[in-house]
Amino acid sequence: MDEPPTRLAEPAREWIASQVASGAWPNETAYLNDLVARDRDEAERLAFVRTAIAEARASGPSKRTLDDIIAEGRQRHAGG
């Protein structure tokens, strides 16, 4: 069985061991690799959202009404 890095605090080491013991991961390294991959994905999504917000702010106020925006969102969500 792989051991997590020794510099982790004991509560973190215990948590990792419990996740492996649950059978969800074959070993500690697999759990940590999955955790890093999910964290990386989340960071990419957050960067995308931050960029979209910055672009929206830079574009200035919209000339559309709230009703226009809601209708457009409903149409997009309905696939039309």
XYZ file of N, CA, C and O in Angstrom:
320
model
N 0.853 -1.186 0.000
C 0.000 0.000 0.000
C 0.891 1.239 0.000
O 1.832 1.336 0.764
N 0.566 2.181 -0.883
C 1.323 3.434 -0.926
C 1.017 4.245 0.323
O -0.093 4.233 0.832
N 1.994 4.974 0.776
C 1.807 5.867 1.927
C 1.712 7.305 1.432
O 2.471 7.709 0.551
N 0.787 8.099 1.968
C 0.747 9.514 1.586
C 2.000 10.216 2.086
O 2.696 9.694 2.963
N 2.316 11.366 1.518
C 3.522 12.087 1.953
C 3.515 12.277 3.468
O 2.497 12.523 4.085
N 4.682 12.168 4.057
C 4.792 12.253 5.514
C 4.556 13.652 6.044
O 4.369 13.820 7.238
N 4.554 14.648 5.201
C 4.355 16.022 5.673
C 2.894 16.399 5.846
O 2.593 17.496 6.274
N 1.985 15.512 5.502
C 0.573 15.795 5.712
C 0.249 15.702 7.198
O 0.794 14.872 7.922
N -0.652 16.567 7.643
C -1.100 16.508 9.032
C -1.832 15.185 9.258
O -2.413 14.618 8.337
N -1.819 14.717 10.474
C -2.427 13.429 10.800
C -3.902 13.338 10.382
O -4.310 12.314 9.828
N -4.714 14.390 10.605
C -6.110 14.281 10.145
C -6.218 14.044 8.632
O -7.086 13.287 8.183
N -5.341 14.653 7.852
C -5.356 14.455 6.398
C -4.935 13.029 6.062
O -5.547 12.373 5.207
N -3.919 12.530 6.722
C -3.455 11.157 6.494
C -4.568 10.169 6.839
O -4.802 9.210 6.104
N -5.269 10.417 7.947
C -6.355 9.530 8.353
C -7.488 9.568 7.330
O -8.076 8.536 7.016
N -7.808 10.764 6.842
C -8.875 10.896 5.852
C -8.526 10.120 4.582
O -9.357 9.391 4.042
N -7.303 10.283 4.115
C -6.863 9.580 2.905
C -6.956 8.079 3.118
O -7.470 7.339 2.269
N -6.483 7.610 4.257
C -6.539 6.176 4.558
C -7.981 5.684 4.591
O -8.286 4.590 4.094
N -8.891 6.484 5.129
C -10.295 6.068 5.194
C -10.909 6.000 3.805
O -11.755 5.134 3.530
N -10.516 6.904 2.914
C -11.034 6.886 1.550
C -10.558 5.640 0.815
O -11.317 5.019 0.070
N -9.309 5.269 1.020
C -8.783 4.053 0.395
C -9.466 2.829 1.008
O -9.875 1.907 0.298
N -9.650 2.834 2.318
C -10.294 1.706 2.995
C -11.734 1.522 2.536
O -12.259 0.401 2.556
N -12.376 2.597 2.090
C -13.756 2.503 1.615
C -13.852 1.735 0.303
O -14.938 1.352 -0.112
N -12.719 1.558 -0.356
C -12.692 0.840 -1.624
C -12.851 1.728 -2.844
O -12.848 1.243 -3.966
N -12.988 3.015 -2.627
C -13.178 3.934 -3.758
C -11.898 4.121 -4.571
O -11.974 4.436 -5.762
N -10.753 3.947 -3.958
C -9.462 4.084 -4.633
C -8.588 2.898 -4.242
O -8.656 2.420 -3.110
N -7.734 2.467 -5.147
C -6.901 1.303 -4.834
C -5.776 1.605 -3.842
O -5.303 0.706 -3.153
N -5.359 2.873 -3.794
C -4.271 3.240 -2.881
C -4.252 4.754 -2.683
O -4.998 5.480 -3.337
N -3.415 5.207 -1.786
C -3.349 6.626 -1.445
C -2.921 7.480 -2.632
O -3.443 8.582 -2.844
N -1.987 6.976 -3.422
C -1.507 7.736 -4.577
C -2.640 7.972 -5.576
O -2.787 9.081 -6.108
N -3.453 6.959 -5.812
C -4.577 7.109 -6.738
C -5.556 8.157 -6.218
O -6.071 8.973 -6.986
N -5.815 8.136 -4.921
C -6.713 9.132 -4.332
C -6.146 10.533 -4.515
O -6.845 11.447 -4.946
N -4.879 10.709 -4.183
C -4.264 12.034 -4.303
C -4.214 12.494 -5.753
O -4.467 13.668 -6.042
N -3.915 11.590 -6.689
C -3.907 11.962 -8.104
C -5.296 12.402 -8.561
O -5.432 13.384 -9.301
N -6.344 11.693 -8.113
C -7.712 12.074 -8.459
C -8.056 13.430 -7.857
O -8.666 14.273 -8.519
N -7.664 13.643 -6.632
C -7.924 14.912 -5.961
C -7.252 16.074 -6.698
O -7.870 17.118 -6.924
N -6.019 15.884 -7.115
C -5.299 16.926 -7.858
C -5.970 17.179 -9.207
O -6.149 18.331 -9.612
N -6.385 16.118 -9.890
C -7.044 16.282 -11.194
C -8.353 17.052 -11.045
O -8.650 17.950 -11.840
N -9.145 16.718 -10.013
C -10.399 17.443 -9.796
C -10.136 18.891 -9.415
O -10.858 19.799 -9.849
N -9.108 19.142 -8.624
C -8.763 20.512 -8.246
C -8.324 21.309 -9.472
O -8.699 22.466 -9.641
N -7.567 20.688 -10.338
C -7.117 21.346 -11.573
C -8.320 21.686 -12.460
O -8.412 22.799 -12.994
N -9.254 20.744 -12.607
C -10.463 21.001 -13.397
C -11.263 22.167 -12.811
O -11.744 23.034 -13.547
N -11.416 22.168 -11.499
C -12.157 23.245 -10.837
C -11.469 24.600 -11.051
O -12.128 25.607 -11.296
N -10.144 24.618 -10.977
C -9.400 25.861 -11.196
C -9.605 26.370 -12.624
O -9.755 27.577 -12.847
N -9.650 25.454 -13.599
C -9.886 25.855 -14.982
C -11.295 26.420 -15.157
O -11.482 27.423 -15.847
N -12.289 25.780 -14.530
C -13.662 26.296 -14.612
C -13.769 27.669 -13.966
O -14.419 28.571 -14.491
N -13.115 27.841 -12.831
C -13.146 29.122 -12.139
C -12.473 30.208 -12.984
O -12.975 31.327 -13.078
N -11.364 29.887 -13.619
C -10.695 30.858 -14.483
C -11.598 31.254 -15.654
O -11.656 32.430 -16.019
N -12.324 30.277 -16.218
C -13.249 30.566 -17.310
C -14.337 31.526 -16.847
O -14.652 32.507 -17.531
N -14.919 31.269 -15.685
C -15.984 32.130 -15.156
C -15.446 33.525 -14.863
O -16.092 34.528 -15.197
N -14.266 33.603 -14.274
C -13.680 34.921 -13.974
C -13.432 35.704 -15.254
O -13.666 36.919 -15.301
N -12.967 35.037 -16.287
C -12.729 35.700 -17.574
C -14.047 36.187 -18.162
O -14.133 37.318 -18.660
N -15.087 35.344 -18.102
C -16.396 35.744 -18.628
C -16.940 36.946 -17.871
O -17.506 37.868 -18.479
N -16.777 36.961 -16.563
C -17.247 38.095 -15.768
C -16.478 39.362 -16.136
O -17.075 40.429 -16.317
N -15.167 39.256 -16.277
C -14.361 40.424 -16.643
C -14.765 40.957 -18.013
O -14.877 42.175 -18.207
N -15.006 40.051 -18.961
C -15.431 40.479 -20.302
C -16.808 41.141 -20.248
O -17.039 42.143 -20.931
N -17.692 40.588 -19.445
C -19.029 41.170 -19.321
C -18.964 42.562 -18.718
O -19.632 43.488 -19.190
N -18.158 42.715 -17.694
C -18.015 44.046 -17.071
C -17.412 45.048 -18.048
O -17.825 46.206 -18.099
N -16.436 44.594 -18.818
C -15.768 45.486 -19.761
C -16.689 45.885 -20.916
O -16.485 46.937 -21.528
N -17.703 45.068 -21.210
C -18.570 45.361 -22.348
C -19.584 46.462 -22.046
O -20.217 46.980 -22.956
N -19.739 46.801 -20.775
C -20.669 47.866 -20.423
C -22.084 47.361 -20.234
O -22.365 46.183 -20.393
N -22.985 48.294 -19.927
C -24.377 47.899 -19.674
C -25.068 47.398 -20.937
O -24.771 47.845 -22.043
N -26.004 46.497 -20.740
C -26.760 45.937 -21.855
C -27.933 46.851 -22.199
O -28.509 47.501 -21.330
N -28.303 46.844 -23.454
C -29.474 47.595 -23.893
C -30.721 46.716 -23.856
O -31.825 47.192 -24.077
N -30.534 45.423 -23.578
C -31.671 44.507 -23.505
C -32.391 44.689 -22.168
O -31.793 45.027 -21.162
N -33.688 44.411 -22.200
C -34.463 44.457 -20.958
C -34.292 43.134 -20.222
O -33.837 42.132 -20.804
N -34.683 43.133 -18.961
C -34.620 41.900 -18.176
C -35.498 40.825 -18.814
O -35.111 39.655 -18.885
N -36.648 41.205 -19.310
C -37.531 40.244 -19.985
C -36.858 39.642 -21.220
O -36.997 38.448 -21.489
N -36.119 40.468 -21.981
C -35.391 39.974 -23.155
C -34.350 38.933 -22.741
O -34.209 37.886 -23.381
N -33.634 39.229 -21.686
C -32.571 38.335 -21.216
C -33.155 37.015 -20.732
O -32.659 35.936 -21.063
N -34.260 37.091 -19.981
C -34.914 35.875 -19.482
C -35.438 35.040 -20.639
O -35.247 33.813 -20.685
N -36.072 35.685 -21.616
C -36.600 34.960 -22.775
C -35.487 34.287 -23.540
O -35.621 33.135 -23.986
N -34.383 34.978 -23.731
C -33.249 34.404 -24.448
C -32.694 33.182 -23.692
O -32.383 32.163 -24.291
N -32.595 33.312 -22.372
C -32.108 32.187 -21.573
C -33.036 30.986 -21.647
O -32.582 29.838 -21.772
N -34.333 31.240 -21.618
C -35.297 30.141 -21.719
C -35.216 29.461 -23.094
O -35.302 28.255 -23.204
N -35.049 30.286 -24.122
C -34.950 29.739 -25.466
C -33.693 28.889 -25.601
O -33.731 27.798 -26.161
N -32.584 29.378 -25.079
C -31.333 28.614 -25.119
C -31.460 27.299 -24.356
O -31.014 26.267 -24.807
N -32.081 27.387 -23.187
C -32.220 26.205 -22.341
C -33.139 25.175 -22.983
O -32.941 23.971 -22.831
N -34.125 25.639 -23.726
C -35.060 24.735 -24.396
C -34.451 24.131 -25.653
O -35.036 23.249 -26.271
N -33.264 24.613 -26.037
C -32.592 24.094 -27.219
C -33.030 24.735 -28.519
O -32.703 24.267 -29.582
N -33.721 25.845 -28.388
C -34.235 26.482 -29.606
C -33.499 27.702 -29.899
O -33.426 28.343 -30.827
